[in-house]
XYZ file of C-alpha atoms in Angstrom:
673
model
C -49.509 20.958 30.873
C -50.197 24.393 32.026
C -47.264 26.375 30.379
C -49.119 25.736 26.928
C -52.319 26.903 28.214
C -50.819 30.201 28.738
C -49.742 30.417 25.212
C -53.244 29.324 24.213
C -54.591 32.227 26.361
C -52.382 34.743 24.710
C -54.025 34.015 21.382
C -57.419 33.499 22.795
C -58.928 36.677 21.089
C -57.597 35.256 17.574
C -58.835 31.748 18.178
C -62.293 33.222 19.577
C -62.768 35.208 16.140
C -61.577 32.070 14.281
C -64.111 29.945 16.155
C -67.153 32.460 15.736
C -66.310 32.723 12.004
C -65.853 28.897 11.591
C -68.982 28.081 13.586
C -71.044 30.398 11.853
C -69.918 28.704 8.376
C -69.893 25.197 9.646
C -72.748 24.915 12.092
C -75.426 27.798 11.913
C -75.378 30.290 9.104
C -75.866 28.341 5.965
C -79.380 28.276 4.832
C -78.210 26.057 1.851
C -77.003 23.360 4.357
C -79.978 23.692 6.507
C -82.594 23.195 3.632
C -80.705 20.258 1.866
C -78.806 17.380 2.926
C -75.288 16.811 1.531
C -74.156 13.927 -0.706
C -70.784 12.318 -0.664
C -68.733 9.487 -1.932
C -66.172 7.449 0.109
C -63.798 5.193 -1.784
C -61.845 2.557 0.178
C -59.224 0.711 -1.565
C -58.092 -2.324 0.382
C -54.919 -3.023 -1.932
C -53.326 0.297 -0.839
C -52.395 -0.007 2.892
C -50.048 1.095 5.566
C -49.300 -0.270 8.984
C -50.318 1.897 11.824
C -47.574 1.952 14.728
C -48.507 -0.487 17.607
C -47.935 2.353 19.988
C -50.381 5.191 18.383
C -52.736 5.710 20.991
C -52.343 5.846 24.698
C -52.878 8.018 27.793
C -51.222 10.727 29.598
C -51.650 10.701 33.413
C -50.653 13.888 35.317
C -51.140 14.581 39.134
C -53.688 17.281 38.362
C -57.358 17.858 39.894
C -56.541 15.278 42.462
C -56.263 12.608 39.853
C -54.043 10.484 41.674
C -54.212 11.512 45.588
C -57.979 11.195 46.017
C -58.362 9.634 42.571
C -56.876 6.324 41.089
C -54.878 5.841 44.122
C -57.183 4.098 46.608
C -55.768 5.404 49.805
C -58.645 7.041 51.592
C -56.783 9.083 54.127
C -55.909 12.743 53.299
C -52.679 13.764 54.860
C -51.984 10.574 56.308
C -48.710 11.364 57.865
C -49.452 14.932 59.112
C -46.676 16.399 57.030
C -48.767 18.526 54.713
C -48.710 21.653 57.273
C -44.956 21.760 56.883
C -42.033 20.661 58.927
C -42.225 23.321 61.407
C -44.336 22.517 64.412
C -46.981 23.481 65.669
C -48.545 22.838 62.252
C -51.946 22.834 60.579
C -53.303 19.318 60.430
C -55.924 19.859 57.912
C -58.135 17.957 56.860
C -57.787 16.159 60.187
C -60.304 17.604 62.799
C -60.857 17.053 66.464
C -63.679 15.152 68.238
C -64.122 16.735 71.676
C -63.474 20.244 73.176
C -60.670 21.737 74.773
C -61.652 20.664 78.231
C -61.274 16.845 77.217
C -58.715 17.193 74.585
C -55.605 19.073 73.376
C -54.091 18.267 69.768
C -50.802 19.407 68.557
C -48.104 18.342 66.402
C -44.257 17.674 67.308
C -41.161 16.233 65.548
C -41.037 12.848 67.383
C -41.978 10.568 64.734
C -39.692 7.402 64.248
C -39.498 8.193 60.356
C -36.383 10.283 59.519
C -37.952 11.859 56.509
C -41.407 12.369 58.144
C -40.627 13.727 61.569
C -44.112 15.361 62.261
C -46.379 13.270 64.356
C -49.629 14.049 65.864
C -49.859 14.421 69.748
C -53.293 13.879 71.463
C -53.417 14.864 75.300
C -56.554 13.438 76.560
C -57.806 14.961 79.774
C -60.863 13.081 80.534
C -61.382 9.468 81.447
C -63.723 6.766 81.719
C -63.985 7.277 85.395
C -63.183 9.951 88.213
C -64.114 13.640 88.014
C -63.724 14.213 84.116
C -65.688 11.570 82.257
C -65.238 11.584 78.547
C -68.253 11.998 76.277
C -69.933 9.017 74.723
C -67.990 7.497 72.121
C -64.820 9.201 73.430
C -62.508 11.962 72.075
C -60.049 12.068 69.368
C -59.500 12.827 65.911
C -61.023 12.020 62.413
C -60.169 12.517 58.696
C -62.748 12.915 55.976
C -60.605 11.763 53.374
C -60.770 13.562 49.924
C -64.293 14.996 50.213
C -65.629 11.940 51.845
C -64.482 8.215 51.802
C -66.517 5.863 49.870
C -67.443 3.017 52.410
C -69.485 0.034 50.885
C -71.364 -2.683 52.821
C -69.627 -5.934 52.790
C -66.239 -4.615 51.712
C -63.136 -4.711 53.704
C -60.764 -2.087 54.430
C -57.281 -2.207 56.059
C -56.267 0.556 58.432
C -52.558 0.839 59.305
C -51.024 3.278 61.748
C -48.341 3.964 64.143
C -48.851 4.593 67.596
C -46.866 5.436 70.859
C -47.988 6.190 74.459
C -46.372 6.515 77.831
C -49.100 4.344 79.230
C -51.728 1.648 78.184
C -53.975 2.514 75.164
C -57.531 1.602 74.043
C -58.139 3.247 70.989
C -61.278 2.859 68.845
C -60.579 2.607 65.072
C -63.906 3.442 63.190
C -65.481 4.034 60.000
C -68.498 6.503 60.181
C -70.760 8.845 58.530
C -69.777 12.224 58.101
C -71.002 13.592 61.387
C -69.914 10.251 63.394
C -73.642 9.398 64.009
C -73.447 6.133 61.977
C -71.005 3.551 62.702
C -70.205 1.666 59.609
C -67.197 -0.600 61.199
C -65.229 -0.624 64.168
C -62.300 -2.339 65.961
C -60.203 -1.602 68.937
C -56.331 -1.351 69.242
C -55.411 -2.345 72.957
C -51.800 -2.129 74.085
C -50.049 -2.123 77.501
C -46.693 -1.399 76.472
C -46.390 1.261 73.253
C -43.754 3.381 74.809
C -41.885 2.794 71.527
C -43.554 3.437 68.210
C -45.665 0.503 67.181
C -47.246 -0.501 64.055
C -50.935 -1.336 64.336
C -53.207 -2.985 61.679
C -56.824 -3.756 61.625
C -59.216 -4.944 59.193
C -62.662 -3.416 59.225
C -66.040 -4.992 57.095
C -68.374 -2.367 56.551
C -71.787 -3.121 57.779
C -73.390 -0.155 55.708
C -72.733 1.998 52.879
C -71.933 5.876 52.771
C -70.237 7.749 50.160
C -69.425 10.431 52.487
C -67.720 8.753 55.428
C -64.755 9.414 57.436
C -62.219 7.531 59.646
C -62.167 8.139 63.395
C -59.443 7.474 66.110
C -61.072 7.829 69.509
C -60.492 6.890 73.119
C -61.879 7.341 76.785
C -58.776 6.714 78.584
C -56.844 9.589 80.004
C -53.081 10.082 78.796
C -51.047 11.151 75.788
C -50.934 9.371 72.596
C -49.263 9.798 69.547
C -50.214 8.952 66.029
C -48.503 8.886 62.693
C -48.645 7.517 59.210
C -52.198 6.682 59.276
C -53.699 4.699 56.285
C -57.046 3.160 55.307
C -57.233 1.198 51.889
C -59.818 -0.979 50.486
C -58.527 -4.666 50.133
C -60.047 -4.773 46.814
C -57.928 -2.922 44.433
C -57.222 -3.151 40.725
C -55.034 -6.328 40.503
C -54.250 -6.102 44.011
C -51.745 -2.992 43.432
C -53.422 -0.291 45.229
C -55.536 1.308 42.612
C -59.238 2.224 42.598
C -60.991 -0.425 40.368
C -63.656 1.300 38.598
C -61.365 4.135 37.178
C -58.696 1.973 36.072
C -61.137 -0.183 34.307
C -62.340 3.054 32.408
C -58.817 3.279 31.191
C -58.286 -0.371 30.314
C -61.418 -0.073 28.245
C -59.708 2.268 25.910
C -56.872 -0.211 25.366
C -54.103 2.240 25.809
C -50.737 1.171 24.473
C -48.523 3.630 26.483
C -48.911 5.537 29.712
C -46.985 8.820 29.855
C -46.418 9.909 33.555
C -46.385 11.577 36.093
C -46.913 14.884 34.277
C -46.879 17.661 32.897
C -46.180 20.527 35.067
C -46.206 18.276 38.187
C -42.909 17.236 37.164
C -41.514 20.714 36.685
C -42.822 22.342 39.544
C -43.607 26.278 39.898
C -40.277 26.137 41.790
C -37.550 23.147 41.488
C -37.718 22.781 45.175
C -41.492 21.522 44.772
C -40.857 19.440 41.606
C -41.700 15.671 41.918
C -38.677 13.623 42.570
C -38.825 9.837 41.935
C -36.399 8.896 44.644
C -38.576 10.671 47.224
C -41.503 8.471 45.891
C -40.271 4.922 46.478
C -39.613 2.525 49.249
C -42.174 1.844 52.090
C -44.932 4.293 52.030
C -44.442 5.255 55.536
C -40.973 6.530 54.605
C -41.969 8.618 51.795
C -41.883 12.443 52.628
C -44.590 13.398 50.217
C -44.325 17.025 48.712
C -46.602 20.173 47.870
C -47.210 20.460 44.231
C -47.116 24.211 43.893
C -48.307 24.254 40.285
C -51.750 22.536 41.152
C -51.583 23.681 44.667
C -52.166 20.643 46.861
C -50.332 18.113 48.886
C -49.367 14.521 47.977
C -48.305 11.920 50.120
C -46.672 10.233 46.975
C -48.253 6.855 47.913
C -48.819 6.901 43.958
C -44.932 7.115 43.067
C -42.593 5.848 40.593
C -42.881 2.367 41.154
C -46.611 2.432 41.171
C -46.733 4.192 37.805
C -44.504 1.579 36.422
C -46.549 -1.363 38.191
C -49.920 0.245 36.759
C -48.470 0.556 33.090
C -47.524 -3.149 33.289
C -50.915 -4.043 34.575
C -52.566 -2.441 31.701
C -50.458 -4.101 29.204
C -49.090 -0.651 28.176
C -45.600 0.939 27.735
C -44.210 3.411 30.232
C -43.101 6.762 29.133
C -41.363 8.348 32.155
C -41.163 12.088 32.106
C -38.357 13.439 34.456
C -37.110 16.821 35.487
C -34.217 18.308 33.529
C -33.410 21.102 36.084
C -35.923 23.281 34.992
C -39.128 24.537 36.616
C -41.776 27.225 35.789
C -39.465 29.779 37.766
C -35.872 28.718 38.204
C -33.404 26.521 36.245
C -30.110 24.930 36.756
C -27.220 25.972 34.522
C -25.980 23.522 32.042
C -22.656 23.575 33.997
C -24.421 22.310 37.203
C -26.901 20.049 35.762
C -24.865 16.644 36.210
C -26.608 15.724 39.388
C -29.978 15.845 37.678
C -28.678 13.807 34.803
C -27.369 11.195 37.590
C -30.809 11.112 39.041
C -32.388 10.193 35.627
C -29.855 7.424 35.189
C -30.538 6.085 38.555
C -34.181 6.048 37.817
C -33.611 4.125 34.692
C -31.453 1.598 36.752
C -34.474 1.378 39.118
C -36.729 0.472 36.486
C -34.492 -1.637 34.277
C -31.508 -2.681 36.189
C -30.603 -6.098 37.389
C -31.997 -7.003 40.796
C -28.571 -7.098 42.285
C -27.789 -3.420 41.124
C -28.004 -0.619 43.620
C -31.308 0.752 42.343
C -32.640 -2.564 40.855
C -32.245 -4.026 44.281
C -34.586 -1.324 45.554
C -37.108 -2.200 43.208
C -36.673 -5.930 43.825
C -37.346 -5.297 47.741
C -40.667 -3.541 46.596
C -41.878 -6.777 45.251
C -40.648 -6.724 41.411
C -37.478 -8.435 40.980
C -37.692 -8.563 37.201
C -37.050 -5.158 35.316
C -39.854 -2.965 33.931
C -39.956 -2.593 30.302
C -39.077 1.198 30.126
C -37.879 2.180 26.680
C -39.293 5.726 26.335
C -38.128 8.833 28.481
C -39.125 12.585 27.971
C -36.622 14.984 28.945
C -38.654 17.513 30.753
C -42.211 18.996 29.937
C -42.947 22.248 27.736
C -39.254 23.493 28.423
C -38.289 24.190 24.810
C -38.119 27.978 25.262
C -36.229 28.002 28.585
C -32.704 29.302 28.125
C -31.064 26.279 29.419
C -33.158 23.680 27.860
C -31.213 22.750 24.838
C -27.802 22.699 26.705
C -29.405 20.418 29.553
C -31.073 18.372 26.958
C -27.836 17.395 25.289
C -26.263 16.447 28.715
C -29.290 13.814 29.316
C -29.367 12.783 25.578
C -25.664 11.843 25.622
C -25.622 10.152 28.970
C -28.820 8.036 28.387
C -27.887 7.250 24.779
C -24.452 5.969 26.053
C -26.002 3.897 28.902
C -29.127 2.669 27.503
C -28.893 2.654 23.671
C -32.208 1.347 22.993
C -34.265 3.855 24.912
C -36.047 6.430 22.845
C -35.412 9.951 23.982
C -38.307 12.629 23.469
C -37.424 16.340 23.095
C -39.844 19.093 24.217
C -39.254 21.146 21.023
C -41.832 20.756 18.245
C -40.050 19.457 15.004
C -43.339 19.359 13.045
C -42.732 22.486 10.960
C -38.930 22.820 11.045
C -36.017 20.470 11.907
C -34.920 20.264 15.371
C -31.283 21.473 15.978
C -30.362 18.683 18.386
C -30.949 14.802 18.282
C -34.024 13.226 19.315
C -36.004 10.242 18.488
C -39.542 11.898 19.080
C -40.403 15.422 19.382
C -43.503 16.490 21.634
C -46.317 18.436 20.204
C -49.115 20.016 22.588
C -52.204 21.644 21.194
C -54.952 23.203 23.309
C -57.431 25.403 21.225
C -61.079 25.874 20.090
C -63.256 23.322 18.583
C -63.164 24.881 14.940
C -59.422 25.282 14.922
C -58.662 21.818 16.115
C -60.853 20.233 13.391
C -59.298 22.333 10.868
C -56.086 20.719 11.893
C -56.900 17.355 10.504
C -54.159 17.787 7.866
C -51.524 19.434 10.221
C -49.002 16.761 9.649
C -49.667 16.150 6.025
C -46.677 18.333 4.897
C -44.379 17.356 7.953
C -41.063 16.030 6.871
C -40.851 12.195 7.092
C -37.212 12.231 7.870
C -35.761 12.577 11.486
C -37.506 12.169 14.678
C -41.226 11.066 14.797
C -44.059 13.193 16.418
C -45.491 12.567 19.735
C -48.768 14.411 20.239
C -48.826 13.833 24.013
C -51.419 16.547 24.902
C -54.386 17.644 22.805
C -57.740 18.888 23.729
C -60.329 21.460 22.761
C -60.366 23.899 25.530
C -62.284 27.270 25.915
C -65.978 28.193 26.164
C -66.855 25.594 23.214
C -65.458 22.897 25.518
C -67.302 23.673 28.695
C -66.398 20.857 30.986
C -66.588 18.237 28.330
C -68.890 18.855 25.297
C -70.204 17.210 22.219
C -68.547 19.768 20.174
C -65.200 19.531 21.657
C -65.426 15.625 21.184
C -66.250 15.912 17.594
C -63.395 18.261 16.735
C -61.058 15.853 18.524
C -62.293 12.993 16.700
C -61.451 14.833 13.567
C -57.984 15.511 14.717
C -57.430 12.008 15.636
C -58.546 10.640 12.101
C -55.863 13.194 10.760
C -53.329 11.603 13.075
C -54.266 8.097 12.440
C -53.803 9.089 8.681
C -50.303 10.498 9.158
C -49.443 7.585 11.443
C -46.324 7.175 9.512
C -44.740 10.299 11.162
C -47.144 10.637 14.277
C -46.317 7.628 16.139
C -48.173 8.328 19.526
C -50.949 10.604 20.790
C -52.874 11.090 24.015
C -55.524 13.371 25.386
C -54.999 15.571 28.412
C -56.052 15.871 31.195
C -57.247 12.307 31.829
C -59.085 12.532 35.311
C -60.611 15.133 37.333
C -62.060 14.808 40.950
C -65.235 17.165 40.702
C -64.336 18.627 43.957
C -61.017 20.270 42.731
C -61.185 21.150 39.138
C -58.019 22.848 38.405
C -58.379 22.235 34.372
C -61.297 21.864 32.107
C -62.345 19.844 30.155
C -61.003 16.299 31.316
C -61.804 12.794 30.013
C -63.076 11.279 33.179
C -64.917 12.821 36.013
C -65.135 11.079 39.354
C -65.987 11.913 42.996
C -65.451 9.370 45.895
C -68.269 6.853 44.816
C -69.394 7.922 41.172
C -67.713 8.459 37.643
C -68.422 9.130 34.052
C -66.776 9.728 30.708
C -67.119 12.911 29.064
C -67.868 12.866 25.285
C -64.087 13.236 24.555
C -63.469 9.901 26.756
C -66.064 8.053 24.272
C -64.347 9.439 21.197
C -61.271 7.589 22.474
C -63.102 4.133 22.214
C -63.527 4.789 18.638
C -59.725 4.473 18.417
C -58.891 1.726 20.501
C -58.418 -0.908 17.464
C -56.255 1.734 15.650
C -52.763 0.842 17.276
C -51.166 -1.873 15.273
C -53.989 -1.890 12.598
C -53.730 -1.384 8.987
C -54.653 1.859 7.324
C -56.418 1.498 4.082
C -56.470 4.221 1.235
C -59.542 6.366 1.438
C -60.806 8.992 -1.135
C -63.587 11.280 0.210
C -65.606 13.012 -2.601
C -67.266 16.077 -1.512
C -67.566 19.782 -1.631
C -68.152 19.881 2.078
C -64.947 20.907 4.489
C -67.032 19.279 7.408
C -66.247 15.727 6.604
C -63.328 13.594 7.423
C -62.975 9.963 7.149
C -60.497 6.949 7.566
C -60.628 3.055 7.279
C -58.722 0.479 8.985
C -58.416 -3.263 9.203
C -57.703 -4.716 12.668
C -57.696 -8.183 14.055
C -59.679 -9.257 17.061
C -58.390 -11.767 19.981
C -60.330 -14.523 18.275
C -58.246 -14.054 14.928
C -61.187 -12.582 12.932
C -60.329 -9.380 10.811
C -62.681 -6.342 10.754
C -62.949 -3.381 8.466
C -63.772 -0.233 10.464
C -64.694 2.975 9.031
C -64.906 6.159 10.976
C -66.212 9.464 9.679
C -66.952 12.724 11.453
C -69.514 14.941 10.299
C -68.925 18.480 11.626
C -71.698 20.227 9.708
C -75.178 20.826 10.535
C -76.867 18.803 7.986
C -77.408 15.344 7.157
C -75.068 13.580 4.737
C -76.102 10.997 2.282
C -72.938 9.059 1.989
C -72.274 6.259 -0.580
C -69.331 3.983 0.526
C -67.772 1.758 -2.053
C -65.047 -0.796 -0.992
C -62.450 -2.112 -3.689
C -59.644 -4.640 -3.216
C -61.056 -6.096 -0.032
C -63.082 -9.233 0.487
C -66.051 -8.879 2.882
C -67.206 -11.860 4.650
C -70.433 -13.489 3.404
C -71.744 -13.380 6.903
C -72.403 -9.709 7.299
C -75.326 -9.989 9.773
C -72.970 -9.089 12.707
C -71.894 -5.724 10.756
C -72.697 -2.726 13.184
C -73.012 1.171 13.014
C -71.756 3.135 16.151
C -72.888 6.908 16.408
C -71.845 9.558 18.867
C -74.187 12.497 18.662
C -76.693 14.463 20.746
C -79.502 16.893 20.255
C -77.243 19.904 21.309
C -73.587 20.680 20.364
C -72.875 21.773 23.984
C -74.458 18.747 25.710
C -72.299 16.952 28.174
C -72.551 14.084 30.636
C -73.141 14.569 34.379
C -73.307 12.532 37.802
C -77.064 13.101 37.180
C -77.087 11.947 33.503
C -73.625 10.064 32.921
C -74.831 8.669 29.724
C -76.668 11.542 28.008
C -73.625 11.775 25.301
C -72.535 8.153 24.748
C -72.004 5.978 21.526
C -75.056 4.221 20.278
C -74.614 0.801 18.495
C -77.058 -0.523 16.051
C -77.006 -3.411 13.225
C -75.889 -2.136 10.037
C -78.605 -3.435 7.872
C -77.182 -2.896 4.164
C -73.500 -4.030 4.943
C -71.720 -4.589 1.770
C -69.174 -3.500 -0.529
C -71.328 -0.704 -1.795
C -73.491 1.072 0.788
C -75.680 3.846 1.094
C -75.538 5.378 4.726
C -76.559 8.497 6.246
C -74.412 10.565 8.636
C -76.318 12.489 11.507
C -75.411 16.217 11.780
C -72.553 16.845 14.185
C -71.720 13.169 14.782
C -68.798 10.735 14.801
C -69.888 7.356 13.250
C -67.993 3.962 12.550
C -68.881 1.162 10.463
C -67.745 -2.243 11.527
C -67.707 -5.226 8.928
C -66.157 -8.637 9.095
C -63.766 -9.408 6.296
C -62.418 -12.577 4.418
C -59.251 -12.783 6.292
C -57.474 -14.705 3.573
C -58.117 -11.822 1.231
C -56.275 -9.175 3.319
C -53.063 -8.045 1.860
C -50.082 -7.627 4.209
C -49.219 -3.850 4.698
C -46.601 -2.357 2.615
C -44.751 0.502 4.146
C -45.001 3.680 2.229
C -47.747 2.221 -0.273
C -50.139 4.614 0.722
C -50.235 8.180 -0.539
C -50.973 10.853 2.022
C -52.541 13.114 -0.494
C -55.427 10.737 -1.157
C -56.483 9.593 2.116
């Protein structure tokens, strides 16, 4: 992402005019709509169906907004290897800070680390002692790390601290988790050693005796001498499936049942310059040996503890399909000529071998040593991100395409070029489609793919969102427009096989992009209305689309109907309707060709709406705009229901499973749905 935003900004004035006109006609200026409720008929035909791809809805994760470092990756220490200040020393150790003054302590960096790819280490010259003429202050002197805007330490939970230490003399170092000013000690242990003249790995496990969401990690001593530290890590023991991810954030993802995970970017993959692009080989192996890099698009350092292996592992843990986006020799500012791109092609092939190769292969064996001897199920790759207009893209793309197709003929290859309005001039299994625009414009795109050719590559809408003033930092207005767009994708799922919102996460302390689906800080999190919209579509992937006819004079209604099967084998009918207008709608629903269960008492109505179109969720009020579920009292084949203004509504009814027709490909007319 990012590059597409530039193109959106270029047409901002046009879209703003469209939005004002659209909003005026849709939302505010029609006295007739204000004075009288609308009426509409929705006819659902259960005998005319089409299967929805199992892959339809998933997620796109990009390292943006500190979504990974300081986000879903549970590492608490920021700049754990002291490398963020660069390879030259002395260097900036931010956000590490000093405990003590210059009369008792001098802190510097040098290139004495035992890790060849991470040569910078921190040197601490302790000038005071526990005895003699220069006594250390109470609690000692040393350094502390505040993490990513505070470490969330919780009472009763355990934390593992790992560090590397070296000294010419004996050491007694206190490792503590404290409040932000150091006055409250939440957990503490000592590392004592008489012979650490060589770099030595030390581990301590701390159990918190209190809770503080704004804590820090301290390394202090009251013993005179010189101590070097490197690669200091603090991780909670309790992470998602034991694989290092922050539980509550990944559970938010799991709740929307993503069928794929596109990773790790985005512009993060490209880099502003190639020298700062994400490189998968630098992100695997022992965490201590990963050099990390500065992401010069979103302008922050990552230690790359969240690397290629961890993304593959997370996708597997979620039961989703990995979609790997790799660099194709092109960044925002520089690009490799096609005649010289072969090393980048080989790097991609090596990455595929790492994910899929036998444990005895060169790169498969590296994966096996990391704890995953069995191959990952990687079957989708994207050649670059938003690079279609770049001079060397097509030439580079073909080099990657031919090499991957030859070595891995089953892998689906995704082009950056949009094939929705005209045919691609190069082979691909999918084309990538990105859209960031106003609410009125996105809602008007519900039929965007109706006239797209059904031959050739399938569409992957890998980035979509409402942006701009009407989106705020996550408004109801934006969410409803996105819901209408998703219904359009669902109804065109014979050509659109995958779709994902962007961006997924934002740390509230480093908002580089708005809006986002999930907002968090060190201890709290909430879903924006756009997140809650995605929960309405979590049963759609692999479901059966039913023919729907919406009879209305309004342009502010859009609807779809699916049948889906629950884990206990029951089949449900789900009807979704967006009312993007400011009037209530009296809707008559008629269901034909589909048997409903005689036990309809469990039928439900779920509504996402609020009193103001610009309402948002927040840390103070995280559930201001969330779906509200009630019992559907008059469930049946013929129902009269009321749709609230500016709302997304779903009706869920149990069907007679034995009456469901098996889906028949292409039996559903796009023009009728």
